[in-house]
Short mmCIF file of C-alpha atoms in Angstrom, two decimals:
data_model
loop_
_atom_site.label_atom_id
_atom_site.label_comp_id
_atom_site.label_asym_id
_atom_site.label_seq_id
_atom_site.Cartn_x
_atom_site.Cartn_y
_atom_site.Cartn_z
CA MET A 11 14.85 1.33 9.83
CA ARG A 12 12.49 0.24 6.94
CA LEU A 13 10.97 2.80 4.91
CA PHE A 14 8.02 3.20 2.47
CA LEU A 15 6.05 5.98 0.45
CA ALA A 16 2.37 5.60 0.91
CA LEU A 17 -1.23 7.25 -0.06
CA ASP A 18 -3.17 6.75 2.62
CA LEU A 19 -6.96 5.71 2.82
CA ASP A 20 -9.82 8.47 3.77
CA ALA A 21 -12.46 7.37 6.54
CA ALA A 22 -15.06 6.27 4.23
CA ALA A 23 -12.30 3.71 2.36
CA ARG A 24 -11.22 2.33 5.14
CA ALA A 25 -14.01 1.61 6.91
CA ARG A 26 -15.27 -0.48 3.23
CA THR A 27 -12.12 -1.69 2.87
CA VAL A 28 -12.63 -3.04 6.93
CA GLU A 29 -15.99 -4.33 6.14
CA VAL A 30 -14.43 -6.49 2.79
CA GLN A 31 -11.90 -8.35 4.86
CA ARG A 32 -14.74 -9.01 7.75
CA ARG A 33 -16.20 -10.40 4.95
CA ALA A 34 -12.73 -12.41 3.62
CA ARG A 35 -12.55 -13.87 7.18
CA ARG A 36 -15.84 -15.74 7.20
CA ALA A 37 -14.89 -17.63 4.23
CA PRO A 38 -15.08 -21.00 4.50
CA ALA A 39 -11.85 -21.51 2.96
CA LEU A 40 -10.16 -19.27 4.71
CA ARG A 41 -10.89 -20.16 8.06
CA ASP A 42 -8.49 -23.04 8.23
CA VAL A 43 -5.97 -20.88 6.79
CA ALA A 44 -3.83 -18.56 9.21
CA VAL A 45 -3.87 -14.93 7.83
CA ARG A 46 -2.28 -12.21 9.75
CA TRP A 47 -5.01 -9.32 8.72
CA VAL A 48 -3.51 -5.84 8.31
CA ARG A 49 -5.16 -3.74 11.47
CA PRO A 50 -7.20 -0.89 10.21
CA GLU A 51 -4.89 1.63 10.80
CA ASN A 52 -2.58 0.10 8.99
CA LEU A 53 -3.95 0.21 5.95
CA HIS A 54 -2.52 2.19 3.09
CA LEU A 55 -1.03 1.73 -0.78
CA THR A 56 2.30 1.27 -0.55
CA LEU A 57 3.79 3.96 -3.49
CA ALA A 58 6.99 2.46 -3.23
CA PHE A 59 9.11 -0.04 -0.25
CA LEU A 60 12.55 1.94 0.26
CA GLY A 61 13.67 -1.22 2.29
CA GLU A 62 16.07 -0.71 4.96
CA VAL A 63 17.58 2.63 5.25
CA ASP A 64 20.70 3.84 8.29
CA ALA A 65 19.12 6.46 10.52
CA GLY A 66 21.58 8.90 8.67
CA ARG A 67 19.86 8.67 5.37
CA ALA A 68 16.38 8.64 7.20
CA ALA A 69 16.92 12.70 8.01
CA PRO A 70 17.94 13.46 4.31
CA MET A 71 14.93 11.13 3.22
CA ALA A 72 12.20 12.87 5.10
CA ARG A 73 13.08 16.48 4.25
CA ALA A 74 12.50 14.76 0.35
CA ALA A 75 9.18 13.52 1.41
CA ALA A 76 8.36 16.20 2.87
CA GLU A 77 8.86 19.14 -0.32
CA PRO A 78 5.37 18.84 -2.12
CA TRP A 79 4.47 16.92 -5.13
CA ARG A 80 4.28 18.42 -8.23
CA HIS A 81 1.40 15.47 -9.01
CA ALA A 82 -2.56 16.91 -8.86
CA PRO A 83 -4.84 14.93 -6.79
CA PHE A 84 -6.49 12.24 -8.54
CA ARG A 85 -8.66 9.69 -7.13
CA VAL A 86 -8.07 5.95 -6.80
CA GLU A 87 -10.51 3.12 -6.99
CA LEU A 88 -10.46 -0.09 -5.86
CA ALA A 89 -12.82 -3.34 -6.65
CA THR A 90 -11.04 -6.93 -6.79
CA ALA A 91 -9.90 -9.04 -4.82
CA ASP A 92 -7.26 -11.15 -5.49
CA VAL A 93 -4.81 -13.64 -4.21
CA ALA A 94 -0.33 -13.48 -4.96
CA PRO A 95 1.25 -15.19 -6.52
CA PRO A 96 -1.17 -16.52 -9.06
CA SER A 97 -0.15 -19.82 -8.50
CA GLY A 98 1.52 -22.44 -5.49
CA ALA A 99 0.76 -21.56 -2.23
CA PRO A 100 -1.07 -18.02 -1.97
CA ARG A 101 0.39 -15.72 0.08
CA THR A 102 -0.71 -12.07 -0.05
CA LEU A 103 -4.37 -10.84 0.05
CA TRP A 104 -5.15 -7.68 -1.65
CA LEU A 105 -7.52 -5.04 -3.55
CA SER A 106 -6.62 -4.39 -6.54
CA VAL A 107 -6.55 -0.67 -8.29
CA SER A 108 -9.53 0.03 -10.70
CA ALA A 109 -9.09 3.38 -11.77
CA GLY A 110 -6.17 5.97 -11.33
CA ARG A 111 -3.55 3.40 -12.27
CA ALA A 112 -2.18 5.78 -15.00
CA GLN A 113 -2.21 8.55 -12.30
CA LEU A 114 -0.46 6.32 -9.83
CA ALA A 115 2.30 4.90 -12.35
CA ARG A 116 2.82 8.74 -12.54
CA LEU A 117 3.47 9.68 -8.96
CA HIS A 118 5.44 5.71 -8.35
CA ALA A 119 8.16 7.94 -11.35
CA GLU A 120 8.32 10.86 -9.23
CA ALA A 121 8.44 9.28 -6.13
CA ARG A 122 11.65 6.88 -7.60
CA ALA A 123 12.96 10.52 -9.04
CA ARG A 124 12.96 12.12 -6.20
CA MET A 125 14.32 9.05 -3.69
CA GLY A 126 16.63 7.15 -5.76
CA PRO A 127 19.78 9.21 -5.49
CA LEU A 128 19.19 9.23 -1.47
CA LEU A 129 18.99 5.37 -1.27
CA SER A 130 22.11 2.37 -2.02
CA ALA A 131 19.67 0.50 -4.49
CA PRO A 132 16.96 1.34 -6.67
CA VAL A 133 13.34 1.78 -5.77
CA ASP A 134 11.45 -0.95 -7.58
CA PRO A 135 10.71 -0.13 -10.73
CA ARG A 136 6.76 -1.66 -11.00
CA PRO A 137 4.09 1.42 -10.24
CA PRO A 138 2.09 0.44 -7.43
CA GLY A 139 -1.57 -1.65 -7.44
CA HIS A 140 -3.15 -3.10 -4.74
CA VAL A 141 -4.01 -2.70 -0.98
CA THR A 142 -2.59 -5.07 1.23
CA LEU A 143 -6.16 -6.53 3.11
CA GLY A 144 -3.79 -9.88 4.87
CA ARG A 145 -0.99 -12.21 4.54
CA LEU A 146 -1.43 -16.24 4.67
CA ARG A 147 1.12 -17.95 6.72
CA ARG A 148 2.22 -21.39 6.65
CA ALA A 149 -1.04 -21.74 3.87
CA PRO A 150 -0.44 -25.15 2.14
CA ARG A 151 0.36 -25.10 -1.39
CA SER A 152 -2.60 -27.23 -1.58
CA SER A 153 -5.33 -24.87 -0.34
CA GLY A 154 -4.26 -22.24 -3.34
CA GLY A 155 -7.27 -23.34 -5.36
CA ARG A 156 -9.72 -23.19 -2.76
CA VAL A 157 -8.55 -20.00 -1.14
CA ARG A 158 -8.76 -18.18 -5.11
CA GLU A 159 -11.89 -19.80 -5.42
CA ALA A 160 -12.81 -18.37 -2.27
CA VAL A 161 -11.20 -14.82 -2.88
CA ALA A 162 -12.90 -14.51 -6.15
CA GLY A 163 -16.65 -15.03 -4.71
CA LEU A 164 -16.25 -12.05 -2.81
CA ALA A 165 -17.74 -9.14 -4.84
CA VAL A 166 -16.65 -5.69 -3.96
CA PRO A 167 -18.66 -2.97 -5.24
CA ALA A 168 -15.99 -0.62 -6.51
CA PHE A 169 -15.35 2.80 -3.99
CA GLY A 170 -12.24 5.08 -3.63
CA TRP A 171 -11.51 8.21 -1.86
CA ARG A 172 -9.43 11.28 -3.41
CA VAL A 173 -5.41 10.86 -3.27
CA ASP A 174 -3.77 14.37 -1.86
CA SER A 175 -0.67 13.25 -0.04
CA VAL A 176 2.03 11.23 0.22
CA ALA A 177 3.20 10.15 3.78
CA LEU A 178 6.54 8.61 4.36
CA TYR A 179 6.72 5.72 7.62
CA GLU A 180 9.11 4.01 8.97
CA SER A 181 7.53 0.15 9.49
CA ARG A 182 8.58 -1.08 13.05
CA LEU A 183 8.15 -5.19 12.87
CA ALA A 184 6.90 -7.03 16.07
CA PRO A 185 5.51 -10.66 16.90
CA GLY A 186 1.93 -9.05 16.61
CA GLY A 187 2.35 -7.50 13.41
CA ALA A 188 3.40 -4.36 12.02
CA SER A 189 3.40 -0.93 13.21
CA TYR A 190 3.82 2.25 11.29
CA ARG A 191 5.27 5.47 12.29
CA PRO A 192 5.31 8.66 10.17
CA LEU A 193 7.85 10.68 9.18
CA ALA A 194 6.62 13.21 6.76
CA ARG A 195 3.69 14.13 5.03
CA ALA A 196 3.55 16.65 1.97
CA PRO A 197 0.45 17.31 -0.13
CA LEU A 198 0.20 17.03 -3.83
CA GLY A 199 -1.21 19.70 -6.59
CA CYS A 200 2.16 22.15 -5.81
CA VAL A 201 3.39 23.21 -9.70
CA ILE A 202 6.04 24.74 -9.58
CA LEU A 203 6.56 27.67 -11.80
CA ASP A 204 9.87 28.58 -13.64
CA ALA A 205 11.06 32.11 -12.74
CA VAL A 206 9.84 34.49 -16.33
CA PRO A 207 14.11 36.78 -16.51
#
């Protein structure tokens, strides 16, 4: 099973992200490049990719993800459209996080501490920083400049949402694109007080 922890966009942020996707689809430089666009229902901000996990480990991970998170709710904002990698053939089109990075880093550290002991490989230490819009397939190296210029030209007014929960998803890959099945969800903002003797 391929598992990841994610922060779901609210309805307004999802609609704004879909609008950016629509504008990107109309960019001439992207018309001749095969892009697998993320379906609206799959848009999310990955908190931590956990990788391939055997079924025996999935249940303990779901229980761990279902425990309330100590981090307080916070606001994330997205603003700039970008392409990765920064040079060579473009592979991923995304919206970068412009506000909430410090809170994301702290929540990511909590996710690593919570899930790390349940995994056979360490969780990626890099905190999250984007929402993926689409993945470019078979983009020629020569198209990189045109694609990057087109994406840089997408004016994206900052928008965001209030992050108040974390979800654990299973990603199922298929020829038509991935589908995500929620396995657990828990709220942010649980403060656990130490017992007073």
